[in-house]
CSV table of C-alpha atoms in Angstrom, one decimal:
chain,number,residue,atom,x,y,z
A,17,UNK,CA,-12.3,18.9,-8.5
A,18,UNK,CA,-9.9,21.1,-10.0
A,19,UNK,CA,-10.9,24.3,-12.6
A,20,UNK,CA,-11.1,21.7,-15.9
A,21,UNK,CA,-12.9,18.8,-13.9
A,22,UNK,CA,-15.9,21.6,-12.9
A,23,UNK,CA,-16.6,22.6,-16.6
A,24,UNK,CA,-16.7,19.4,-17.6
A,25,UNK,CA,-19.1,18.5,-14.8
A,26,UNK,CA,-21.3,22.5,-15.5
A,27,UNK,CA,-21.6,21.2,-19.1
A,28,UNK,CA,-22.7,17.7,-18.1
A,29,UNK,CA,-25.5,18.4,-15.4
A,30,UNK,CA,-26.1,22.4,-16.4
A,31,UNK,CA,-25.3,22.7,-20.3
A,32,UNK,CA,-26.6,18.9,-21.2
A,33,UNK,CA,-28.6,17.7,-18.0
A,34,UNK,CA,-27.4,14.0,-18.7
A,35,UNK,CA,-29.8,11.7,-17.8
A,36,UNK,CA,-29.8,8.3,-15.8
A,37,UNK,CA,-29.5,5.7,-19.1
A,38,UNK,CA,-29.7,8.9,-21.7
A,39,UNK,CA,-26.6,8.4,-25.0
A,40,UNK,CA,-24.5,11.5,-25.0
A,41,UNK,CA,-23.2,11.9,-28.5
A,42,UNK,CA,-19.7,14.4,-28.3
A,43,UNK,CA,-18.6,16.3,-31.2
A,44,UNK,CA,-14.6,17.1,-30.8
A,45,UNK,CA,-11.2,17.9,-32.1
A,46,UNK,CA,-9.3,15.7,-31.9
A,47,UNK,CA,-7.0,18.1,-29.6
A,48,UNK,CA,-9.5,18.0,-27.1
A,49,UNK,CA,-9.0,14.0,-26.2
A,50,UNK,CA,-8.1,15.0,-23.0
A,51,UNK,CA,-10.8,17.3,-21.9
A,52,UNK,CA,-13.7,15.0,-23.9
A,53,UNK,CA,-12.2,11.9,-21.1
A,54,UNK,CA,-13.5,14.7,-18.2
A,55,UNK,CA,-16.8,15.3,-19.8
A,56,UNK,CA,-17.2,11.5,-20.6
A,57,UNK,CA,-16.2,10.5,-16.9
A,58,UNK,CA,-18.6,13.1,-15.7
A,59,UNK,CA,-21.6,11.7,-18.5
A,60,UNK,CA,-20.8,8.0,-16.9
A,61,UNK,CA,-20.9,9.5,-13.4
A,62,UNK,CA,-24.4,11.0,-13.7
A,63,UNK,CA,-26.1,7.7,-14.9
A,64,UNK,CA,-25.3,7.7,-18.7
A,65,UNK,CA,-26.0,4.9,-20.9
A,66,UNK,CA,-23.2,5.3,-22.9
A,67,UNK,CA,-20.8,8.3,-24.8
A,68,UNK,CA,-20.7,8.2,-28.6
A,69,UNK,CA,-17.3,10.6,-29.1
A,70,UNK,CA,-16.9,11.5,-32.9
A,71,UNK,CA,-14.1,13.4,-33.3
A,72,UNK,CA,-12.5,15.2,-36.2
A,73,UNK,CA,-9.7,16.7,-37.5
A,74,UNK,CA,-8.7,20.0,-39.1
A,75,UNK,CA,-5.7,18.8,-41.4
A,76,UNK,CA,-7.9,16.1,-42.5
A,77,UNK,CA,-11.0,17.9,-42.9
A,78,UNK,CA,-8.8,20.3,-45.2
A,79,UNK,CA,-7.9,17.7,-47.5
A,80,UNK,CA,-10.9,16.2,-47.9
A,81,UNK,CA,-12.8,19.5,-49.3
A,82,UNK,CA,-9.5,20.1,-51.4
A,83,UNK,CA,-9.8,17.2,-53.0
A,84,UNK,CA,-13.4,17.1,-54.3
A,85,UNK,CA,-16.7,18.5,-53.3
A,86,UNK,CA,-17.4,16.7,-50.4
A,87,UNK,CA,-20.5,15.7,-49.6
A,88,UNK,CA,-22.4,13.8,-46.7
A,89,UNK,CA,-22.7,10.1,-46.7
A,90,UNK,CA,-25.9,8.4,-45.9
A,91,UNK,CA,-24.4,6.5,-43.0
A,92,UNK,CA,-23.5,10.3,-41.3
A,93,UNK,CA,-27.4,11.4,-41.7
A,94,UNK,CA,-28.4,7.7,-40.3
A,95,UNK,CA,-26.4,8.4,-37.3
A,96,UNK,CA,-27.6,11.5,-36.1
A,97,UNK,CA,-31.3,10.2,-36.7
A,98,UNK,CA,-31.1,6.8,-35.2
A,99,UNK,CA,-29.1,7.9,-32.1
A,100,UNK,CA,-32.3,11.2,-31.7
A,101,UNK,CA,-34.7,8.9,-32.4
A,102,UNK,CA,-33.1,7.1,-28.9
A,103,UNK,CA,-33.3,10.2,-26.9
A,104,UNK,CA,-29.7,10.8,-27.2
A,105,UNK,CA,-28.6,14.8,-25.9
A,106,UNK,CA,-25.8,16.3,-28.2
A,107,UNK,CA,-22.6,18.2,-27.1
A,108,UNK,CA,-20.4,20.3,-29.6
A,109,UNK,CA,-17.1,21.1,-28.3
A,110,UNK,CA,-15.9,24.3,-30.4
A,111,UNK,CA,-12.4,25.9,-30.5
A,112,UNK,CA,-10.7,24.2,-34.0
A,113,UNK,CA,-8.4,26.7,-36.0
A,114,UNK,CA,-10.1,29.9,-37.2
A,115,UNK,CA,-7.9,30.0,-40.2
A,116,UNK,CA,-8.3,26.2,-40.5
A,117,UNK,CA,-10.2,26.2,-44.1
A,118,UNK,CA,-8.7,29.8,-45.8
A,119,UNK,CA,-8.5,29.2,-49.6
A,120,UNK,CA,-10.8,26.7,-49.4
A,121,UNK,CA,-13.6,27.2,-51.7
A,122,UNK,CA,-16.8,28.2,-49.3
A,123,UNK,CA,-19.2,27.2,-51.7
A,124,UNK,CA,-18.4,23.0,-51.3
A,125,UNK,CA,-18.5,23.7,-47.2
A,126,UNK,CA,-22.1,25.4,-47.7
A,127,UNK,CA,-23.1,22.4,-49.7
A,128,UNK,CA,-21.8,20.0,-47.4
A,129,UNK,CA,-23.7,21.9,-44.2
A,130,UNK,CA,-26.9,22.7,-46.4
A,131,UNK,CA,-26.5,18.6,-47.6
A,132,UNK,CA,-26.3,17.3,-44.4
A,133,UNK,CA,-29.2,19.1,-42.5
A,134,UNK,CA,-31.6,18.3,-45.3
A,135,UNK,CA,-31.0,14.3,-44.3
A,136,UNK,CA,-31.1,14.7,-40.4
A,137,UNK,CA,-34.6,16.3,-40.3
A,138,UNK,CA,-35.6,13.8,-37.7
A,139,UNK,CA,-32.3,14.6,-35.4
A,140,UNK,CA,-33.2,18.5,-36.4
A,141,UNK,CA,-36.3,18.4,-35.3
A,142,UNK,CA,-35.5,17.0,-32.0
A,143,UNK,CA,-34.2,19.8,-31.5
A,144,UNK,CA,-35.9,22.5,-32.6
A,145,UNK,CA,-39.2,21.2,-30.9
A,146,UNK,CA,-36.9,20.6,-27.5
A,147,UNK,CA,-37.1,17.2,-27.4
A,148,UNK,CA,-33.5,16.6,-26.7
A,149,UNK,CA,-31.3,18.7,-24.9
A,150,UNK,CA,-28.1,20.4,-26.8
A,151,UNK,CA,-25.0,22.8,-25.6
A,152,UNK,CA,-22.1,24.1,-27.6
A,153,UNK,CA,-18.8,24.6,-25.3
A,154,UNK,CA,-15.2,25.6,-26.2
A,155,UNK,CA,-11.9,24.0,-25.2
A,156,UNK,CA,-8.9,25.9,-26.4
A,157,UNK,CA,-6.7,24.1,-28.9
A,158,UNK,CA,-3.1,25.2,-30.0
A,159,UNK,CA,-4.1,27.2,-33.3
A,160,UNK,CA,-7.1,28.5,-31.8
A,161,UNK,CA,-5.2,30.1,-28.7
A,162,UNK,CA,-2.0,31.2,-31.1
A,163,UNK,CA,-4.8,33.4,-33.2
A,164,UNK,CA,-6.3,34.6,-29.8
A,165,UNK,CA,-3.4,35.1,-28.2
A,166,UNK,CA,-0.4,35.8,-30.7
A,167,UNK,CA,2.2,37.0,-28.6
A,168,UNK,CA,1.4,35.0,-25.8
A,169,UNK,CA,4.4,32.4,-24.0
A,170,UNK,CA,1.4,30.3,-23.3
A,171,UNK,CA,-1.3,31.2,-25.8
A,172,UNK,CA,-3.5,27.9,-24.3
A,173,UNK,CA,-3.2,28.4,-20.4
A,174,UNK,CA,-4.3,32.3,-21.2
A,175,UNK,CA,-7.4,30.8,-23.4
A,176,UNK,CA,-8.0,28.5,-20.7
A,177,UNK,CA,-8.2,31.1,-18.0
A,178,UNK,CA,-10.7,33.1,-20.4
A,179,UNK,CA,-12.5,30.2,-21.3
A,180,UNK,CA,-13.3,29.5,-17.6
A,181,UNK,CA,-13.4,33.0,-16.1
A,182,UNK,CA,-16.4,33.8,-19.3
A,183,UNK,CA,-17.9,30.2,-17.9
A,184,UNK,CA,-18.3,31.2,-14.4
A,185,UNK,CA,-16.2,28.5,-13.2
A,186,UNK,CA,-13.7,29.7,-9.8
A,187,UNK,CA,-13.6,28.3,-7.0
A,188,UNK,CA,-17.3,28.2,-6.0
A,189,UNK,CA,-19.9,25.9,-7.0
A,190,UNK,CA,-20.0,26.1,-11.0
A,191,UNK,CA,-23.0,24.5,-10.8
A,192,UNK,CA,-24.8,27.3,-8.5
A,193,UNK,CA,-23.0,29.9,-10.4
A,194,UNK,CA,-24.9,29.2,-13.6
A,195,UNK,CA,-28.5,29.1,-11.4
A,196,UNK,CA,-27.4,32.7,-10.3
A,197,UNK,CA,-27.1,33.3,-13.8
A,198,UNK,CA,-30.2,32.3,-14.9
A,199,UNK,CA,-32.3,34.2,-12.8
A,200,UNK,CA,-30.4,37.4,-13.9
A,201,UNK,CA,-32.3,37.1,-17.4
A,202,UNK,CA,-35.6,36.4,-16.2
A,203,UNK,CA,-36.5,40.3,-15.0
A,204,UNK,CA,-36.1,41.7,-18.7
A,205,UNK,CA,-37.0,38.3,-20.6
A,206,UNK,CA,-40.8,39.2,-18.5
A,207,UNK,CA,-40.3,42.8,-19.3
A,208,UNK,CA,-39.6,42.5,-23.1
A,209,UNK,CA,-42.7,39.6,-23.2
A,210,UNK,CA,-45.2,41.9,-22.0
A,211,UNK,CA,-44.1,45.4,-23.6
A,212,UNK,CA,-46.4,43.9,-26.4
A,213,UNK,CA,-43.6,45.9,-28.9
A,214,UNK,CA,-44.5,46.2,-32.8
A,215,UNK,CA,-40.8,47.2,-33.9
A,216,UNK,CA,-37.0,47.8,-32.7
A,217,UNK,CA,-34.6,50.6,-34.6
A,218,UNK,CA,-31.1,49.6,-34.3
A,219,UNK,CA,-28.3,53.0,-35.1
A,220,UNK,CA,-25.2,53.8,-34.4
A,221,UNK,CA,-21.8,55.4,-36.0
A,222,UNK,CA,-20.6,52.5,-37.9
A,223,UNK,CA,-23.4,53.0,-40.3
A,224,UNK,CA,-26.7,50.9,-38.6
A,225,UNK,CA,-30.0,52.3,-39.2
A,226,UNK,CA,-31.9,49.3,-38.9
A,227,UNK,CA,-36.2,49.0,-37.9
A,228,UNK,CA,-37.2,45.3,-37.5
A,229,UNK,CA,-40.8,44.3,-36.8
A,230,UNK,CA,-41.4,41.5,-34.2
A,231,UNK,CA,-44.1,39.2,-35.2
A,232,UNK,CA,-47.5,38.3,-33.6
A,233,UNK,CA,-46.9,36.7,-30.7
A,234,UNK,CA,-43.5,36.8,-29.7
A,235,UNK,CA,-41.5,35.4,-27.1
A,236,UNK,CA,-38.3,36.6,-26.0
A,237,UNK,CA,-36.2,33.5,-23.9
A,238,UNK,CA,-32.6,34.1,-22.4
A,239,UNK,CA,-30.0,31.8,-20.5
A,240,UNK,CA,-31.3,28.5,-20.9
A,241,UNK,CA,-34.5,26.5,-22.2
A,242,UNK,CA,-37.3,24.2,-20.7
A,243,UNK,CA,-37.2,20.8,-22.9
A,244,UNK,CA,-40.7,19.2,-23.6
A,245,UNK,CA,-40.8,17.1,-20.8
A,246,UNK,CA,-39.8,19.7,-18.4
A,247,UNK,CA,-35.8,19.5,-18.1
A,248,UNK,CA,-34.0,22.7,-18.1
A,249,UNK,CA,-30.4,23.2,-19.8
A,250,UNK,CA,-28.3,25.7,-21.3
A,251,UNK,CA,-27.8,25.2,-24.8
A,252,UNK,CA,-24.1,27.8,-25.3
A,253,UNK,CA,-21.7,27.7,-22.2
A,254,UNK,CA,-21.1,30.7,-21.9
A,255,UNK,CA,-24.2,32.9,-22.4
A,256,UNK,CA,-25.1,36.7,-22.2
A,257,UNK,CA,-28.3,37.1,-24.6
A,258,UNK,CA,-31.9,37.6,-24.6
A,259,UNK,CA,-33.0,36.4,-27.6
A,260,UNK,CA,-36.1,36.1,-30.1
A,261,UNK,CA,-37.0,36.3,-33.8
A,262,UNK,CA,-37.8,39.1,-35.9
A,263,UNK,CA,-40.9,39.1,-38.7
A,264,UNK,CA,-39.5,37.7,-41.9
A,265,UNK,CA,-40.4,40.8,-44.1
A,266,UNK,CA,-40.3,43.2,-41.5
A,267,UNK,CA,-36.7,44.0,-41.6
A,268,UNK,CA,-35.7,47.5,-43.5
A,269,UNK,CA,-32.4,49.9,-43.5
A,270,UNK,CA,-28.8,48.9,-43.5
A,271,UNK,CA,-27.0,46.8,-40.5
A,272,UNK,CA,-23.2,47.1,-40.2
A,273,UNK,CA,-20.6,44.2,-38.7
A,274,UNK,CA,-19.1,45.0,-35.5
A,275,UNK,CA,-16.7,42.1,-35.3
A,276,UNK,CA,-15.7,39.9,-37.8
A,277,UNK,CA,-17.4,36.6,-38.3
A,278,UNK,CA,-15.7,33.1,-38.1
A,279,UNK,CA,-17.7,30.8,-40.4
A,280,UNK,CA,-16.6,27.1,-41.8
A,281,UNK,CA,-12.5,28.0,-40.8
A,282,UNK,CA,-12.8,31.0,-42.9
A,283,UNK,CA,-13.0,35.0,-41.5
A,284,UNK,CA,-15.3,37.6,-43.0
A,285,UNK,CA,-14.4,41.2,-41.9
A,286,UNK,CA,-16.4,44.6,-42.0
A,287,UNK,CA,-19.2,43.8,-43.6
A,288,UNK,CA,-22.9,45.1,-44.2
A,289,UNK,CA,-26.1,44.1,-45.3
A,290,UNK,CA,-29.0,46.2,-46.6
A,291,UNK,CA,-32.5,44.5,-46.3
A,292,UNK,CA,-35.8,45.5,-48.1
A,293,UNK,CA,-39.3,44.2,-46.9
A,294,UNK,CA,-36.6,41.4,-45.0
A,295,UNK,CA,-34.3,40.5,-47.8
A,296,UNK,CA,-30.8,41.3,-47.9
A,297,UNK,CA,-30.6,42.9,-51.2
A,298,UNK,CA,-27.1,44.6,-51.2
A,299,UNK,CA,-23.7,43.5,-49.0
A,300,UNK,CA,-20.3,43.9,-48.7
A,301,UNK,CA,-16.9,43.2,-47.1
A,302,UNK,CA,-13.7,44.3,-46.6
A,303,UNK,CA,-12.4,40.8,-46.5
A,304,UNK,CA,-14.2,37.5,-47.0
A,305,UNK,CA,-17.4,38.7,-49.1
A,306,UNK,CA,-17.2,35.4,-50.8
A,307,UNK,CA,-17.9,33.5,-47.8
A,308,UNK,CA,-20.6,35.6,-46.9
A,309,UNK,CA,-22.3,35.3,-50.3
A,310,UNK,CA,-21.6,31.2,-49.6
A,311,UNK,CA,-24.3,32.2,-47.0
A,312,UNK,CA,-27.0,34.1,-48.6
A,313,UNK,CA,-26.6,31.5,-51.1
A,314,UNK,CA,-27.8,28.7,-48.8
A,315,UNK,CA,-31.4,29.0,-50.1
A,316,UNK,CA,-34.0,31.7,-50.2
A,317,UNK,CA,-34.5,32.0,-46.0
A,318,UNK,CA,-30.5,32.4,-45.5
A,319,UNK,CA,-31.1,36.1,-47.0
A,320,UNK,CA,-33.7,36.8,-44.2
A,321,UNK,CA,-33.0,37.3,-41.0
A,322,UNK,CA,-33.9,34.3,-38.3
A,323,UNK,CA,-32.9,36.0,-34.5
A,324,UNK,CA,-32.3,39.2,-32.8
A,325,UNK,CA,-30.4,39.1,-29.5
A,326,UNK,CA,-29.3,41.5,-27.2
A,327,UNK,CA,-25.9,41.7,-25.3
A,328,UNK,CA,-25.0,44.6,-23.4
A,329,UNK,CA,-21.7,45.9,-24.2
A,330,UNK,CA,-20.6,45.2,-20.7
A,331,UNK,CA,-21.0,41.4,-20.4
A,332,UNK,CA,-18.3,39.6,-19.0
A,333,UNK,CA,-17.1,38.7,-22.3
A,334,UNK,CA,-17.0,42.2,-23.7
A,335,UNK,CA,-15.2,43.5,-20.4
A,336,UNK,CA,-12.6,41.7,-21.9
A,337,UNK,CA,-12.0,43.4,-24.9
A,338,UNK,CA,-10.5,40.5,-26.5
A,339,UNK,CA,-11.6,39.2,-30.1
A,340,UNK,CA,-12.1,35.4,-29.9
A,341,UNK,CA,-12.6,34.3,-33.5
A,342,UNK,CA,-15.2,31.7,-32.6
A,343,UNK,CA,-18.7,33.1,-32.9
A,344,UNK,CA,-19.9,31.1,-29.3
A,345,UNK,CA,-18.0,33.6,-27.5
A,346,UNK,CA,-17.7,36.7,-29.7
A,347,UNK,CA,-21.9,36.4,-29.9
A,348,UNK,CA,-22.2,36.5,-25.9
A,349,UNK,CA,-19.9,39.8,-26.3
A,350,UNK,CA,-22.0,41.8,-28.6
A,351,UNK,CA,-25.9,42.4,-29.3
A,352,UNK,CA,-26.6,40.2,-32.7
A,353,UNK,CA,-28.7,38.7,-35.4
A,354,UNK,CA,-28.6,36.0,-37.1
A,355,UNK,CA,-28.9,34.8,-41.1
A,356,UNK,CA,-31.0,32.1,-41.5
A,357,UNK,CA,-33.5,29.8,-39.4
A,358,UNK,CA,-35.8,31.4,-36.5
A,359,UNK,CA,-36.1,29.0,-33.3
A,360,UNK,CA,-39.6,27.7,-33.1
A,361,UNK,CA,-39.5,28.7,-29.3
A,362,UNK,CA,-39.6,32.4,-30.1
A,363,UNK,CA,-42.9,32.3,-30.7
A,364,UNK,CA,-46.4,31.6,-28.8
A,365,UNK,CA,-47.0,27.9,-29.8
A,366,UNK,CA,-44.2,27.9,-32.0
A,367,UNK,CA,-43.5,24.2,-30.4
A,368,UNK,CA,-46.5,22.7,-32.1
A,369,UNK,CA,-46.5,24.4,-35.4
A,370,UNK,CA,-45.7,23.0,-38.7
A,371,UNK,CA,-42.6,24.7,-40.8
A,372,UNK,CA,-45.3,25.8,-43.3
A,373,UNK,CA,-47.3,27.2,-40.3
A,374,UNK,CA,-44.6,28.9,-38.5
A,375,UNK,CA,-43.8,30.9,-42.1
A,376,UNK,CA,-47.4,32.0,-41.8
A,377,UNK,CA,-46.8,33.5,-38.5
A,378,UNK,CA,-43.7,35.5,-39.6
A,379,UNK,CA,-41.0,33.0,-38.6
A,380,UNK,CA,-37.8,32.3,-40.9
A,381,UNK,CA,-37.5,28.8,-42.1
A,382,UNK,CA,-33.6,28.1,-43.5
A,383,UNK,CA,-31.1,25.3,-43.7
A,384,UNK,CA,-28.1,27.8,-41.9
A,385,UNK,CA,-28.2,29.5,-38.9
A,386,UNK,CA,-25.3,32.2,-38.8
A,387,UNK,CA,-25.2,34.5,-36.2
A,388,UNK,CA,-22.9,38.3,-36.8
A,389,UNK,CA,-22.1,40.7,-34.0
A,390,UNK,CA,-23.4,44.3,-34.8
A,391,UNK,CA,-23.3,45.4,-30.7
A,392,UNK,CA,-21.0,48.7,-30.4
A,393,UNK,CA,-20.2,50.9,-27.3
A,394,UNK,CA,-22.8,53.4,-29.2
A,395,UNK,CA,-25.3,51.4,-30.3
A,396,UNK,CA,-28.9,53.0,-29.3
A,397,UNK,CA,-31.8,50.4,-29.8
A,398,UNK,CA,-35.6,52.0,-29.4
A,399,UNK,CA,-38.6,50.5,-29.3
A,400,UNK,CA,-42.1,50.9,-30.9
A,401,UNK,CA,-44.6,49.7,-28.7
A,402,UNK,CA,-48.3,48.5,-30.3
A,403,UNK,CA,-50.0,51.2,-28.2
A,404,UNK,CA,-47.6,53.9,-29.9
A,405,UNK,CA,-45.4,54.9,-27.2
A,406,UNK,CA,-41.3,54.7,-27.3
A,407,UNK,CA,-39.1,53.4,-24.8
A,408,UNK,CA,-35.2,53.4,-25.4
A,409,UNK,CA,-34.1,49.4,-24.8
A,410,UNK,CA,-30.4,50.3,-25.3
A,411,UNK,CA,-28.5,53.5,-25.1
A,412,UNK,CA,-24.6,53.1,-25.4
A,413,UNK,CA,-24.8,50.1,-26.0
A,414,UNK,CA,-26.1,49.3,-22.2
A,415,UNK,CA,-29.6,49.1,-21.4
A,416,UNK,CA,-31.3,51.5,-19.7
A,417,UNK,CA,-32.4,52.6,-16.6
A,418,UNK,CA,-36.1,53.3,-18.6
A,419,UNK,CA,-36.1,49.9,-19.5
A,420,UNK,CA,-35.1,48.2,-16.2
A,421,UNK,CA,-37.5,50.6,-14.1
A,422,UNK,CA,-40.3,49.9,-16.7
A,423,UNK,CA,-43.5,49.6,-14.6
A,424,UNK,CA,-45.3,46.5,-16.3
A,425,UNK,CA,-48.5,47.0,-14.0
């Protein structure tokens, strides 16, 4: 197998785990004929039933929102739906132009999103109660790579190395690579479940000063996820972050951007948010604030926040020191939060609880899930443990030795 032929196989049996006789439904650019073929041969090989590609296309997309507000149609929702409803896993290939939808108005591409998820609860729900398996890759496309890469002679064979080297594909087994990689996370996902912490304060010299309660019960999960019936996969290829929820209304002080955010083809650059009792109630950008307030304006939980995650500044991706403009990769390079929904597995018996019942517990129920990078080479995180005591989690933007060493006995 050549470098191209192993990701497409890591994302089929690691970032998926096809199936024998499972449908693989492939979201794409149309750019990306050539690698969705590899993935597709490597579904086929592993027992699939059948590949669903839908592809799109940026130009066209373009047009369409320029030319009225453009909403779903019921045959897109009834898709989704019927094809969960079969057991079908989903893969989203990522890497259209960053700049693809500038000037368009944000507001009919929130709609659209917001539209669209409110008609494919029974493909949402599969999974967000991890009945069917999910992964978000990137394959580098011309505009993408010429925004990563401006003054690059080959802008795509550069992204391509990146794209690989951040995937842990070389010339090794890809595959084992990624098992290595999950039991990295599992030492501090056990040490951050049992510290039993009440709260996390988030500073450093951009401006964050940021306490966030963590609600009864948390969980913290990292690197990949057990479905229902006992599958594991890896939902982003690649991945750096230990993740969970905050409380709803426990979120207070200001949070600054560390890298701009890439939402909908549009950019939103230094920005910051102010919550009260969890509610961002002030904001602000040097560029794009009208796409951020397409966000907050999604409904009343895209002002909360829905996940914290931590990234040490050193990751892989970060070592590179190279702004992506696709938030898969810029995520895994920096600690972040995310606007919007919680995931239900963040939380002790989240799996089996109703939305209305997972509000009670403190858990953020929204149509968006955005996720901003706020991780900086200063950025100090400490945290408040039930029992009173503090223990530094982060300190230049690294964790620390205190944390690693912590004696859970």
């Amino acid at each position: 197998m050549n470098l191209k032929e192993k990701y497409a196989d890591l994302i089929v049996r690691s970032g998926l785990n096809v199936q024998k006789d499972q449908i693989v439904v492939i979201r794409a650019s149309v750019e990306m004929n050539e690698f969705v073929r590899l993935v597709a041969k490597a579904c086929f090989e592993v027992g699939a039933k059948d590949v669903v590609v839908r592809y799109s296309d940026d130009a066209i997309n373009r047009l369409r929102y320029q030319t009225g507000n453009r909403m779903p149609y019921d045959y897109e929702a009834q898709f989704f739906n019927e094809t969960a409803l079969k057991g079908a896993c989903y893969l989203s290939l990522v890497g259209e132009d960053p700049d693809a939808m500038k000037g368009v108005d944000p507001k009919s591409l929130s709609n659209y999103s917001k539209a669209l998820r409110g008609m494919t609860q029974p493909y949402r729900d599969k999974l967000d109660y991890l009945q069917s398996s999910w992964c978000v890759a990137s394959v580098p496309t011309l505009a993408w790579a010429q925004k990563v890469y401006p003054d690059s002679k080959d802008p795509v064979s550069d992204l391509w190395d990146a794209v690989l080297k951040i995937s842990r594909v070389n010339e090794k087994d890809a595959i084992e690579n990624w098992n290595e990689h999950r039991a990295s996370f599992e030492k501090r996902v056990n040490i951050l479940n049992q510290l039993d912490i009440e709260s996390v304060h988030y500073k450093n010299a951009l401006g964050t000063d940021l306490v966030v309660e963590l609600p009864e019960g948390y969980v913290f999960a990292g690197g990949g996820s057990f479905l229902e019936n006992g599958l594991y996969y890896f939902p982003n290829i690649p991945t750096e972050e230990i993740f969970s929820a905050p409380k709803k209304t426990g979120v207070n002080g200001k949070l600054y951007s560390a890298l701009p955010l890439a939402y909908n083809g549009a950019i939103v650059k230094d920005f910051w948010l102010e919550f009260k009792d969890g509610q961002v109630v002030d904001y602000d950008a040097k560029e794009g604030k009208e796409v951020l307030t397409s966000i907050l304006d999604t409904d009343e939980g895209a002002k909360y926040l829905g996940e914290i995650a931590l990234v040490p500044y050193g990751s892989p991706i970060s070592a590179l020191n190279t702004l992506f403009y696709e938030t898969l990769i810029d995520e895994n390079a920096s600690c972040h939060f995310a606007l919007g929904a919680s995931y239900n597995e963040c939380i002790e018996g989240g799996l089996k609880m109703s939305e209305e019942e997972l509000l009670d517990h403190g858990m953020n129920q929204s149509f968006t899930h955005v996720d901003f990078m706020v991780g900086t080479s200063d950025l100090s995180i400490e945290a408040t443990l039930k029992n009173g005591e503090k223990i530094f989690v982060f300190k230049d933007g690294k964790y620390t030795s205190e944390f690693d060493e912590y004696s859970l006995n």
